[in-house]
Coordinates of N, CA and C in Angstrom, one line a residue:
X1 N -0.3 -13.2 -17.4 CA -1.4 -12.5 -16.2 C -1.3 -11.5 -16.0
X2 N -3.0 -10.7 -15.2 CA -2.7 -9.5 -15.2 C -1.9 -9.3 -14.1
X3 N -1.3 -10.4 -13.2 CA -1.1 -9.4 -12.2 C 0.6 -10.9 -11.6
X4 N 2.1 -10.1 -11.8 CA 2.7 -11.0 -11.6 C 3.5 -11.1 -10.2
X5 N 4.1 -11.9 -10.2 CA 4.5 -12.0 -8.4 C 6.6 -12.1 -8.9
X6 N 7.1 -10.8 -8.4 CA 8.4 -11.9 -8.3 C 9.6 -11.8 -6.6
X7 N 10.4 -12.6 -6.7 CA 10.6 -13.1 -5.2 C 12.1 -13.0 -5.4
X8 N 12.8 -10.8 -4.4 CA 13.5 -11.4 -5.2 C 14.5 -11.2 -3.1
X9 N 14.6 -11.7 -3.1 CA 15.7 -12.8 -1.3 C 14.7 -12.3 -0.8
X10 N 13.7 -11.6 0.3 CA 12.9 -11.4 1.2 C 11.8 -10.8 0.7
X11 N 12.2 -9.7 -0.8 CA 11.4 -9.4 -1.2 C 10.8 -9.4 -2.1
X12 N 9.3 -9.5 -2.4 CA 7.4 -10.0 -3.1 C 7.7 -8.4 -4.0
X13 N 7.5 -8.6 -5.3 CA 7.4 -7.5 -5.6 C 6.0 -8.0 -7.0
X14 N 4.5 -7.1 -6.6 CA 3.8 -7.3 -7.1 C 3.0 -6.6 -8.2
X15 N 3.2 -7.5 -9.5 CA 3.2 -5.7 -10.4 C 2.0 -6.4 -10.9
X16 N 1.2 -5.2 -11.3 CA -0.3 -4.8 -12.6 C 0.6 -5.7 -13.5
X17 N 0.2 -5.9 -14.2 CA 0.4 -6.9 -16.1 C -0.3 -6.5 -16.7
X18 N -1.1 -5.1 -16.8 CA -2.4 -4.4 -18.6 C -1.8 -3.2 -18.9
X19 N -0.8 -3.4 -19.1 CA -0.2 -2.6 -19.3 C -1.3 -1.0 -20.4
X20 N -2.1 -2.3 -21.3 CA -2.8 -2.0 -22.8 C -4.0 -0.9 -22.0
X21 N -4.5 -1.7 -20.1 CA -5.3 -0.4 -20.2 C -5.4 0.2 -18.5
X22 N -4.0 0.6 -19.1 CA -3.0 1.0 -18.1 C -3.0 0.7 -16.2
X23 N -3.0 -0.8 -16.5 CA -3.5 -2.0 -15.3 C -4.4 -1.5 -15.1
X24 N -5.5 -1.3 -16.0 CA -7.0 -1.1 -15.1 C -7.0 -2.7 -13.9
X25 N -8.3 -2.1 -13.4 CA -8.8 -3.9 -12.7 C -9.5 -5.0 -12.7
X26 N -9.4 -5.5 -13.3 CA -10.6 -6.3 -13.6 C -10.6 -7.3 -12.8
X27 N -11.8 -8.4 -13.4 CA -12.2 -9.7 -11.8 C -10.9 -9.9 -11.8
X28 N -10.6 -11.0 -12.6 CA -9.6 -11.8 -12.5 C -8.6 -10.8 -11.6
X29 N -7.6 -10.1 -12.0 CA -6.9 -9.2 -11.5 C -7.1 -9.0 -9.9
X30 N -8.0 -8.8 -9.6 CA -8.6 -8.0 -8.5 C -8.7 -9.9 -7.1
X31 N -9.3 -10.4 -7.9 CA -8.9 -11.7 -6.8 C -7.9 -11.8 -7.3
X32 N -6.8 -11.6 -8.6 CA -5.7 -12.6 -8.3 C -4.8 -11.2 -6.8
X33 N -4.7 -10.5 -7.0 CA -4.7 -9.7 -6.0 C -5.1 -9.9 -5.0
X34 N -6.3 -10.0 -4.5 CA -6.9 -9.9 -3.2 C -5.8 -11.8 -2.8
X35 N -5.9 -12.4 -3.9 CA -5.0 -14.0 -2.9 C -3.8 -13.9 -2.5
X36 N -3.3 -13.2 -3.3 CA -1.7 -12.8 -3.4 C -1.5 -12.5 -2.0
X37 N -2.1 -11.1 -2.3 CA -1.4 -10.5 -0.4 C -1.7 -11.0 0.8
X38 N -2.8 -12.0 0.9 CA -3.3 -13.4 1.7 C -1.9 -13.8 1.7
X39 N -1.6 -14.5 1.0 CA -0.8 -15.4 0.4 C 1.1 -15.4 1.5
X40 N 0.9 -13.5 0.9 CA 2.4 -12.7 1.5 C 2.6 -12.7 3.0
X41 N 1.6 -12.3 3.5 CA 1.4 -12.0 4.7 C 1.4 -13.2 4.8
X42 N 1.4 -14.4 4.5 CA 1.3 -15.6 6.1 C 2.8 -16.3 6.3
X43 N 3.5 -15.5 4.1 CA 4.5 -15.6 4.4 C 6.0 -15.6 5.2
X44 N 6.5 -16.1 6.6 CA 7.5 -15.7 7.1 C 8.6 -14.9 5.9
X45 N 8.9 -16.1 5.6 CA 10.1 -15.6 4.4 C 10.0 -14.3 3.6
X46 N 9.2 -13.7 3.5 CA 8.9 -12.7 2.9 C 8.4 -11.3 3.8
X47 N 9.6 -10.4 3.9 CA 9.5 -9.9 5.4 C 9.7 -8.4 4.3
X48 N 8.9 -8.0 3.0 CA 8.9 -6.6 2.7 C 7.8 -7.1 1.3
X49 N 7.3 -5.9 0.9 CA 6.1 -6.1 -0.3 C 6.4 -4.9 -1.3
X50 N 6.7 -5.4 -2.8 CA 6.7 -3.9 -3.4 C 5.6 -4.0 -4.3
X51 N 4.8 -2.9 -4.4 CA 3.7 -2.9 -5.7 C 4.2 -2.1 -6.4
X52 N 3.7 -2.0 -7.3 CA 4.4 -2.0 -9.3 C 3.3 -2.2 -9.6
X53 N 3.3 -1.3 -11.1 CA 2.8 -1.0 -12.2 C 3.2 -1.0 -14.2
X54 N 3.1 -2.1 -14.9 CA 4.2 -2.1 -15.9 C 3.4 -0.8 -17.1
X55 N 4.3 -0.5 -18.0 CA 4.0 0.7 -19.0 C 3.5 2.1 -18.5
X56 N 2.5 2.5 -18.5 CA 2.8 4.2 -18.4 C 2.0 4.4 -17.8
X57 N 1.4 3.9 -16.1 CA 0.5 4.0 -15.3 C 1.3 2.9 -13.8
X58 N 1.1 3.8 -12.7 CA 0.5 2.2 -11.7 C -0.8 1.6 -11.7
X59 N -1.9 1.8 -12.3 CA -3.1 1.7 -11.6 C -4.1 3.0 -12.0
X60 N -4.7 2.7 -12.6 CA -6.3 3.7 -13.1 C -7.2 2.8 -12.6
X61 N -7.4 2.0 -11.6 CA -9.0 1.8 -11.0 C -9.5 0.9 -11.7
X62 N -10.6 0.6 -11.4 CA -11.5 -0.3 -11.4 C -11.5 -0.4 -13.4
X63 N -11.5 -0.9 -14.1 CA -11.8 -1.5 -15.6 C -13.4 -1.4 -15.4
X64 N -13.2 0.0 -15.8 CA -14.8 0.2 -16.6 C -15.4 -0.2 -17.4
X65 N -15.1 -0.6 -18.6 CA -15.1 -1.0 -19.7 C -16.0 -2.4 -19.5
X66 N -15.6 -3.1 -18.3 CA -15.8 -4.7 -18.2 C -16.7 -4.0 -16.5
X67 N -17.0 -3.1 -16.0 CA -17.9 -1.8 -15.2 C -19.1 -2.5 -15.4
X68 N -19.2 -1.9 -17.2 CA -20.5 -0.8 -18.1 C -21.2 -3.1 -18.6
X69 N -19.9 -3.5 -18.8 CA -20.6 -5.1 -19.1 C -21.9 -5.6 -18.1
X70 N -20.7 -4.7 -17.5 CA -22.0 -5.4 -16.0 C -22.9 -4.7 -15.5
X71 N -22.5 -4.0 -15.9 CA -24.1 -3.2 -15.7 C -25.1 -3.3 -16.2
X72 N -24.4 -3.7 -17.6 CA -25.7 -3.6 -18.8 C -26.4 -4.9 -18.6
X73 N -25.4 -6.5 -18.2 CA -26.1 -7.5 -17.8 C -26.8 -7.9 -16.8
X74 N -27.0 -7.0 -15.7 CA -28.4 -6.8 -14.8 C -27.3 -7.5 -13.6
X75 N -26.0 -7.0 -14.0 CA -25.8 -8.3 -12.9 C -25.0 -7.7 -11.8
X76 N -25.0 -8.0 -10.4 CA -24.8 -7.6 -9.0 C -23.4 -7.3 -9.7
X77 N -22.4 -7.8 -10.1 CA -21.2 -8.0 -9.6 C -20.2 -6.0 -9.8
X78 N -20.9 -5.3 -10.2 CA -20.8 -3.6 -9.8 C -20.7 -3.5 -8.6
X79 N -21.6 -4.5 -8.1 CA -22.1 -3.9 -6.6 C -21.5 -4.8 -5.1
X80 N -20.6 -5.4 -5.4 CA -21.2 -7.0 -4.8 C -19.2 -6.1 -5.0
X81 N -18.5 -6.1 -5.8 CA -17.1 -6.1 -5.7 C -16.3 -5.4 -5.0
X82 N -16.9 -4.9 -3.7 CA -16.7 -4.0 -3.4 C -16.2 -4.4 -1.7
X83 N -17.4 -5.0 -1.6 CA -17.6 -6.0 -0.3 C -15.7 -7.4 -0.6
X84 N -16.3 -7.8 -2.0 CA -15.2 -8.7 -2.2 C -14.5 -9.0 -2.5
X85 N -14.0 -7.7 -3.3 CA -12.6 -7.9 -3.3 C -12.3 -6.3 -2.6
X86 N -12.2 -5.2 -3.6 CA -11.7 -3.7 -2.8 C -11.4 -4.1 -0.4
X87 N -12.9 -4.9 0.0 CA -12.5 -4.0 1.5 C -11.0 -4.9 0.8
X88 N -11.3 -6.8 1.1 CA -11.0 -7.5 1.4 C -9.0 -7.6 1.7
X89 N -8.3 -6.4 0.0 CA -7.6 -6.0 -0.7 C -6.8 -5.1 0.2
X90 N -7.7 -4.1 0.6 CA -7.3 -2.9 1.6 C -6.8 -3.2 3.0
X91 N -7.5 -4.1 4.0 CA -7.4 -4.9 4.7 C -6.7 -5.1 4.6
X92 N -6.1 -6.0 3.8 CA -4.9 -7.2 4.0 C -3.2 -6.2 3.9
X93 N -4.1 -4.7 2.7 CA -2.3 -4.3 3.1 C -2.1 -2.5 3.7
X94 N -3.1 -2.8 4.8 CA -3.1 -2.0 5.7 C -2.1 -3.0 6.6
X95 N -3.0 -3.9 6.7 CA -3.0 -4.7 8.5 C -1.2 -5.7 7.7
X96 N -0.8 -5.3 6.4 CA 0.1 -6.4 6.5 C 0.7 -6.4 7.0
X97 N 1.7 -7.5 7.7 CA 2.7 -8.1 9.2 C 4.0 -7.7 8.8
X98 N 4.1 -6.7 7.9 CA 5.8 -6.1 6.8 C 5.8 -5.0 6.0
X99 N 6.3 -4.2 5.9 CA 6.3 -2.9 5.4 C 5.9 -3.2 4.0
X100 N 4.8 -1.9 3.3 CA 4.5 -2.2 2.0 C 4.8 -1.5 0.8
X101 N 5.8 -0.5 0.0 CA 6.5 0.0 -0.8 C 5.2 -0.1 -2.0
X102 N 4.6 2.0 -2.3 CA 4.5 1.3 -3.8 C 5.0 2.3 -4.5
X103 N 6.0 1.5 -5.7 CA 6.7 1.9 -6.7 C 5.9 3.5 -7.6
X104 N 4.9 4.1 -7.2 CA 4.0 4.6 -8.2 C 4.6 5.6 -9.4
X105 N 4.8 4.9 -10.1 CA 5.2 5.4 -12.3 C 4.0 5.5 -12.5
X106 N 3.7 6.6 -13.5 CA 2.8 7.0 -13.7 C 1.6 7.9 -13.0
X107 N 0.5 7.4 -13.7 CA -0.8 7.1 -12.5 C -1.3 6.5 -12.1
X108 N -2.3 7.0 -10.4 CA -2.5 6.4 -10.2 C -3.7 6.8 -10.1
X109 N -5.2 6.2 -10.2 CA -6.3 6.9 -10.2 C -7.4 5.9 -9.3
X110 N -8.6 6.3 -9.0 CA -9.1 5.8 -8.4 C -9.0 4.4 -7.1
X111 N -9.2 3.5 -7.3 CA -9.4 2.2 -6.7 C -7.8 2.2 -6.8
X112 N -6.6 2.7 -8.1 CA -5.1 2.9 -8.2 C -5.3 3.2 -7.3
X113 N -5.4 4.6 -6.6 CA -4.6 5.7 -6.0 C -4.5 5.1 -4.3
X114 N -5.9 4.6 -4.5 CA -6.3 4.1 -3.2 C -5.1 3.3 -2.6
X115 N -5.3 2.3 -3.8 CA -3.6 1.2 -3.1 C -2.9 1.7 -3.2
X116 N -2.1 2.8 -3.5 CA -0.8 2.9 -3.3 C -0.7 4.6 -1.7
X117 N -2.2 4.2 -0.8 CA -2.4 5.4 0.0 C -1.7 4.3 1.0
X118 N -2.5 3.0 0.9 CA -2.4 2.2 1.7 C -1.1 1.1 1.9
X119 N -0.3 2.0 1.0 CA 0.8 1.7 1.3 C 1.6 1.9 2.4
X120 N 2.8 0.9 2.9 CA 3.4 1.8 4.1 C 4.4 3.7 3.7
X121 N 5.2 3.2 2.2 CA 5.9 4.1 1.4 C 4.9 4.4 0.2
X122 N 5.1 5.1 -0.3 CA 5.1 5.8 -2.0 C 6.8 6.7 -2.8
X123 N 6.6 5.7 -3.1 CA 7.9 6.9 -4.3 C 7.3 6.8 -5.9
X124 N 7.9 8.0 -6.2 CA 7.3 9.0 -7.0 C 7.8 8.9 -8.2
X125 N 8.0 9.4 -9.6 CA 8.2 10.5 -9.9 C 7.8 11.1 -11.0
X126 N 8.1 12.5 -11.7 CA 8.1 13.3 -12.6 C 6.9 13.1 -13.0
X127 N 6.7 12.3 -13.4 CA 5.2 11.4 -14.6 C 4.1 11.0 -13.8
X128 N 4.7 10.8 -11.6 CA 3.2 10.5 -11.3 C 2.3 11.2 -10.7
X129 N 1.3 11.4 -11.2 CA 0.1 11.4 -10.7 C -1.0 11.1 -9.6
X130 N -2.1 11.8 -9.1 CA -2.7 10.9 -8.4 C -4.3 11.7 -8.9
X131 N -5.3 10.6 -9.2 CA -6.3 11.2 -9.2 C -8.0 10.4 -8.4
X132 N -7.9 10.9 -7.6 CA -9.4 10.8 -6.4 C -10.5 10.9 -7.8
X133 N -11.1 9.5 -8.5 CA -11.6 9.7 -10.3 C -12.8 9.4 -9.6
X134 N -13.4 9.3 -8.5 CA -14.3 8.4 -8.3 C -15.7 8.9 -8.0
X135 N -16.2 10.7 -8.0 CA -17.4 11.5 -8.6 C -17.4 11.1 -9.6
X136 N -15.9 11.4 -10.8 CA -16.1 11.3 -12.0 C -17.2 10.3 -12.7
X137 N -17.2 10.0 -12.1 CA -18.5 8.5 -12.6 C -19.1 8.3 -12.1
X138 N -19.9 8.8 -10.7 CA -21.1 9.4 -10.2 C -20.4 7.6 -8.5
X139 N -19.5 8.0 -8.5 CA -19.4 6.9 -7.2 C -18.4 7.7 -5.7
X140 N -18.8 7.3 -4.6 CA -18.3 7.6 -3.5 C -16.9 7.1 -3.9
X141 N -16.1 7.0 -2.2 CA -14.4 7.1 -2.9 C -14.5 4.9 -2.2
X142 N -13.6 4.4 -2.7 CA -13.7 2.9 -1.5 C -12.9 2.6 -1.8
X143 N -12.0 1.4 -1.2 CA -10.5 0.7 -1.0 C -9.8 1.2 0.3
X144 N -10.8 1.6 0.1 CA -9.7 2.5 2.0 C -9.8 3.9 1.8
X145 N -10.2 4.5 0.5 CA -9.4 6.1 0.7 C -10.5 6.7 2.0
X146 N -11.0 6.5 2.2 CA -12.0 7.6 3.5 C -11.7 7.6 4.3
X147 N -10.7 6.1 4.3 CA -9.6 6.9 6.0 C -8.4 6.8 5.8
X148 N -7.4 6.3 4.8 CA -6.1 6.7 4.2 C -6.0 8.2 4.2
X149 N -7.1 9.1 2.7 CA -6.6 9.8 2.6 C -6.9 11.1 3.7
X150 N -7.8 12.0 4.3 CA -8.0 12.6 6.3 C -6.5 12.5 6.4
X151 N -6.0 10.9 6.7 CA -5.0 11.1 7.3 C -3.6 11.7 6.9
X152 N -3.4 11.5 5.9 CA -2.5 11.9 4.3 C -2.4 13.2 4.5
X153 N -3.2 14.4 4.0 CA -3.9 15.3 3.7 C -5.1 16.3 4.8
X154 N -5.2 15.9 5.3 CA -6.5 16.2 6.6 C -7.6 16.9 5.5
X155 N -8.5 16.6 6.3 CA -10.4 16.2 6.8 C -10.5 17.5 5.4
X156 N -10.1 18.5 5.6 CA -10.9 19.4 4.6 C -9.5 19.2 2.4
X157 N -8.3 18.7 2.8 CA -8.4 18.6 1.0 C -8.1 17.4 0.7
X158 N -9.4 16.7 1.5 CA -9.3 15.2 1.3 C -10.5 15.2 0.6
X159 N -11.7 16.6 1.1 CA -13.1 16.1 0.6 C -12.7 17.2 -0.8
X160 N -11.8 18.0 -1.1 CA -11.5 18.6 -1.9 C -11.1 18.3 -3.6
X161 N -9.9 17.1 -3.0 CA -9.9 16.1 -3.9 C -10.8 15.3 -3.6
X162 N -11.8 14.2 -2.8 CA -12.7 13.6 -3.7 C -13.3 14.4 -4.3
X163 N -14.1 15.1 -4.1 CA -15.6 15.9 -4.3 C -15.5 16.9 -6.0
X164 N -13.7 17.8 -6.2 CA -13.3 18.5 -7.1 C -12.9 16.9 -8.5
X165 N -12.3 15.7 -8.0 CA -11.2 15.2 -8.6 C -10.8 15.3 -9.8
X166 N -10.0 16.1 -9.4 CA -8.8 16.9 -10.3 C -7.2 16.1 -10.0
X167 N -6.9 15.7 -11.1 CA -5.6 15.4 -10.8 C -4.8 16.3 -10.2
X168 N -3.5 15.9 -9.7 CA -2.9 16.0 -8.9 C -1.2 15.3 -9.4
X169 N -0.6 17.2 -9.7 CA 0.5 16.4 -10.2 C 1.5 16.1 -8.6
X170 N 3.0 14.9 -9.7 CA 3.7 14.8 -8.4 C 4.3 16.3 -7.5
X171 N 4.8 17.4 -7.7 CA 4.8 18.3 -7.2 C 4.4 18.4 -6.2
X172 N 2.7 18.9 -6.6 CA 2.2 19.1 -5.0 C 1.4 17.7 -4.6
X173 N 1.7 16.3 -5.2 CA 1.3 15.2 -4.3 C 2.0 15.1 -3.2
X174 N 4.2 15.8 -3.6 CA 5.0 15.7 -3.0 C 4.7 16.8 -1.7
X175 N 4.5 18.0 -2.0 CA 3.9 18.4 -1.2 C 2.8 18.6 -0.1
X176 N 1.8 18.3 -0.9 CA 0.8 17.3 0.0 C 1.3 15.8 1.0
X177 N 2.0 15.2 0.9 CA 2.2 14.1 1.9 C 1.7 12.9 0.8
X178 N 1.4 12.7 -0.2 CA 0.9 11.6 -1.0 C 2.1 10.7 -1.2
X179 N 3.6 11.4 -1.1 CA 4.7 11.1 -1.3 C 5.6 11.3 -0.3
X180 N 6.9 10.0 -0.6 CA 7.2 9.4 0.3 C 8.2 10.4 -0.5
X181 N 8.8 10.2 -1.1 CA 9.6 10.8 -1.9 C 9.6 10.9 -3.4
X182 N 9.7 11.6 -3.8 CA 10.2 11.7 -5.7 C 11.4 12.0 -5.7
X183 N 11.4 10.7 -7.1 CA 12.9 10.8 -7.4 C 12.9 12.0 -8.4
X184 N 14.1 12.0 -9.3 CA 14.0 12.7 -10.4 C 14.0 12.6 -11.8
X185 N 13.9 10.9 -12.1 CA 13.7 10.1 -13.2 C 12.5 9.0 -12.7
X186 N 11.7 9.2 -13.7 CA 10.8 8.1 -13.2 C 11.1 6.7 -14.0
X187 N 12.0 6.2 -14.3 CA 13.5 5.5 -14.5 C 13.8 4.4 -12.8
X188 N 13.8 5.7 -12.3 CA 14.5 5.0 -10.9 C 13.4 5.3 -10.1
X189 N 11.7 5.1 -9.9 CA 10.9 4.9 -9.9 C 10.5 3.1 -8.6
X190 N 11.1 1.9 -9.6 CA 11.3 1.2 -9.2 C 12.7 1.0 -8.6
X191 N 13.0 1.0 -8.5 CA 14.2 0.4 -8.3 C 14.8 1.6 -7.1
X192 N 14.3 2.7 -7.1 CA 14.5 3.6 -5.2 C 13.3 2.7 -4.3
X193 N 12.1 2.1 -5.5 CA 11.8 1.2 -4.4 C 11.9 0.2 -4.3
X194 N 12.1 -0.5 -5.2 CA 13.0 -2.2 -4.3 C 14.2 -1.5 -3.6
X195 N 14.8 -0.3 -3.6 CA 16.0 0.0 -2.1 C 15.5 0.0 -1.7
X196 N 14.3 0.2 -1.2 CA 13.7 0.9 0.5 C 13.4 -0.3 0.5
X197 N 13.0 -1.2 0.1 CA 12.0 -2.9 0.3 C 13.2 -3.4 0.7
X198 N 14.0 -3.7 0.6 CA 15.1 -4.3 0.6 C 15.9 -3.8 2.0
X199 N 16.0 -2.4 2.2 CA 16.6 -2.1 3.3 C 15.7 -2.5 4.5
X200 N 14.1 -2.5 4.2 CA 13.0 -2.4 5.4 C 13.6 -3.6 5.7
X201 N 13.5 -5.3 4.4 CA 13.7 -6.6 4.5 C 14.7 -6.7 5.7
X202 N 15.6 -6.1 5.8 CA 16.9 -6.6 6.7 C 16.3 -5.5 8.1
X203 N 15.2 -5.8 8.4 CA 15.3 -4.1 9.6 C 14.1 -5.6 10.6
X204 N 14.1 -5.4 11.8 CA 13.2 -5.9 12.7 C 11.5 -5.6 12.2
X205 N 11.2 -7.0 11.6 CA 10.2 -6.9 10.8 C 9.0 -7.1 11.7
X206 N 9.3 -7.8 12.9 CA 8.4 -8.3 14.5 C 7.5 -6.2 14.6
X207 N 9.2 -5.6 15.3 CA 9.2 -4.4 15.3 C 7.9 -3.6 14.2
X208 N 8.2 -3.4 13.2 CA 7.8 -3.2 12.2 C 5.8 -3.5 12.2
X209 N 6.1 -4.9 12.3 CA 4.5 -5.1 12.2 C 3.7 -4.5 13.4
X210 N 4.1 -4.3 14.6 CA 3.9 -4.1 15.7 C 3.5 -2.8 16.0
X211 N 4.4 -1.7 14.8 CA 4.8 -0.4 15.0 C 3.3 -0.5 14.0
X212 N 3.5 -0.8 13.1 CA 1.6 -0.7 11.9 C 0.6 -0.9 13.1
X213 N 0.4 -2.0 14.1 CA -1.2 -2.1 14.4 C -0.7 -0.9 15.4
X214 N 0.5 -0.6 16.0 CA 0.2 0.8 17.3 C -0.5 2.2 16.2
X215 N 0.3 2.4 15.2 CA -0.2 3.5 14.6 C -1.5 3.5 13.5
X216 N -2.1 2.1 14.3 CA -3.6 2.5 12.9 C -5.2 1.9 14.6
X217 N -3.9 1.6 15.5 CA -4.9 2.2 16.7 C -5.4 3.3 17.3
X218 N -3.3 3.9 17.2 CA -3.6 5.4 17.8 C -4.2 6.3 17.4
X219 N -4.5 6.2 15.9 CA -4.9 6.9 15.0 C -6.5 7.1 15.2
X220 N -7.2 6.3 15.8 CA -8.9 6.5 15.3 C -9.2 5.8 17.0
X221 N -8.2 5.4 18.1 CA -8.7 5.0 19.7 C -8.2 6.9 20.0
X222 N -9.0 6.7 22.0 CA -8.5 7.4 23.1 C -6.8 7.3 23.1
X223 N -6.5 8.0 23.6 CA -5.2 8.0 24.6 C -5.0 6.8 25.3
X224 N -5.8 6.2 25.8 CA -5.9 5.4 27.0 C -5.7 4.3 26.4
X225 N -6.7 4.1 25.3 CA -7.1 3.0 23.6 C -5.6 2.3 23.4
X226 N -4.9 3.7 23.4 CA -3.6 3.8 22.0 C -2.5 3.0 23.5
X227 N -2.5 3.8 24.7 CA -1.3 3.6 26.0 C -2.1 2.2 25.7
X228 N -2.7 0.7 25.7 CA -3.1 0.2 26.1 C -2.5 -0.7 25.4
X229 N -2.2 -0.4 23.7 CA -1.9 -1.4 22.0 C -0.6 -0.9 22.2
X230 N 0.2 0.1 23.0 CA 1.7 0.8 23.1 C 2.0 -0.8 23.9
X231 N 1.5 -0.8 25.3 CA 2.1 -1.7 26.6 C 1.6 -3.2 25.3
X232 N 1.0 -3.4 25.0 CA 0.2 -5.1 24.2 C 1.8 -5.4 23.0
X233 N 2.2 -4.3 22.7 CA 3.1 -4.0 20.9 C 4.7 -4.6 21.6
X234 N 4.7 -3.4 23.2 CA 6.0 -3.7 23.0 C 6.0 -5.4 23.8
X235 N 5.7 -6.1 24.3 CA 5.2 -7.0 25.5 C 5.6 -7.8 24.6
X236 N 5.1 -7.9 22.7 CA 5.4 -8.6 22.0 C 6.8 -8.5 21.1
X237 N 7.1 -7.3 21.0 CA 8.4 -6.9 21.0 C 9.5 -7.3 21.5
X238 N 9.6 -7.1 23.3 CA 10.5 -7.6 23.8 C 11.0 -8.8 23.7
X239 N 9.5 -9.8 23.4 CA 10.0 -11.1 23.4 C 11.2 -11.8 22.3
X240 N 10.9 -10.6 21.2 CA 12.1 -10.9 19.7 C 13.1 -11.3 19.9
X241 N 13.9 -12.3 19.5 CA 15.3 -12.7 19.9 C 16.0 -11.7 18.8
X242 N 15.3 -10.5 18.0 CA 15.7 -9.2 16.9 C 16.0 -8.0 18.4
X243 N 15.0 -8.2 19.5 CA 15.2 -6.9 20.2 C 16.8 -7.3 21.0
X244 N 16.7 -8.6 21.3 CA 17.3 -9.4 22.4 C 18.9 -8.9 21.4
X245 N 18.9 -9.2 20.4 CA 20.4 -9.2 19.8 C 21.2 -8.1 19.6
X246 N 19.6 -7.5 19.0 CA 20.1 -6.0 19.0 C 20.2 -4.9 20.4
X247 N 19.9 -5.1 21.1 CA 20.4 -4.5 22.5 C 21.7 -4.8 22.8
X248 N 22.4 -5.4 23.2 CA 23.6 -6.0 23.3 C 24.2 -6.1 22.1
X249 N 24.7 -5.6 21.1 CA 25.0 -5.5 19.8 C 24.9 -3.5 20.0
X250 N 23.9 -3.2 20.1 CA 24.4 -1.3 21.0 C 25.0 -1.3 21.7
X251 N 25.2 -2.4 23.2 CA 25.8 -2.7 24.3 C 27.5 -2.2 23.8
X252 N 26.9 -3.3 22.6 CA 28.1 -4.2 22.3 C 29.5 -2.8 21.3
X253 N 28.9 -1.2 20.7 CA 29.3 -0.8 19.8 C 29.2 -2.0 18.9
X254 N 28.2 -2.6 18.4 CA 28.4 -3.0 17.0 C 27.1 -3.1 16.3
X255 N 27.3 -3.3 15.3 CA 26.1 -3.0 13.7 C 25.3 -4.8 14.2
X256 N 23.8 -4.2 14.4 CA 23.4 -5.2 14.9 C 22.3 -6.2 13.4
X257 N 22.4 -7.7 13.7 CA 21.5 -8.2 12.7 C 20.1 -8.7 13.0
X258 N 19.7 -7.8 12.2 CA 17.6 -8.5 12.1 C 17.9 -9.6 11.6
X259 N 16.7 -11.2 12.2 CA 16.4 -12.1 11.8 C 14.7 -12.4 11.6
X260 N 14.4 -10.9 11.7 CA 12.8 -11.2 11.7 C 12.0 -11.6 12.2
X261 N 13.1 -11.8 13.8 CA 11.8 -13.0 14.5 C 12.5 -12.9 16.1

């Protein structure tokens, strides 16, 4: 299977499993990822998601061998895949009503880099690298990179990374803010990501979902619009059992236990 899904209590681990192709995204993998993310978004038993890759890379983006074959065949698939696969995948990750952690072990290139940038947290190691490879094959960015990248590194740096399409090594990625945490050993990337996901899964996941919603609104709207969304999400959070129980625990000087509801 080109995509593996494992569940460890409330954490779902989605792993790209095409190591011989550096986890390049062929059509089957894109379909499986889109459908899996939709399922996980709707599954209330899953309270955090980890994205990972087997072998030497996280994901190097579009499978160019398949892409070239489709171009030569005259199929419209190379053009339709953005609307059919990449756009839905980007929206599903960005709007996932639970935290998403990317374990970026090895290279994340093209759409693979875009996928990592859509996650709420990115853990990397010494061998981690990012490459906005789109221009190297005569393409513009996709899978949400035009939205995420400027928000992480600023417009000028995003322009540089996309137009020059030069690799970014782990220390530079850490300095730029492409990584949430840089660990010392590549073998620790996934364990650290899993540890973070488990911590998040034990937290107030309704509040996490609403925080993600308000950040998305606040980054692209006016102050008045942001304030309205804040009022809406607080109304949601204020009615949760987690809010009531954790507030009572605080007053009683006890450690809160969050049920995610």
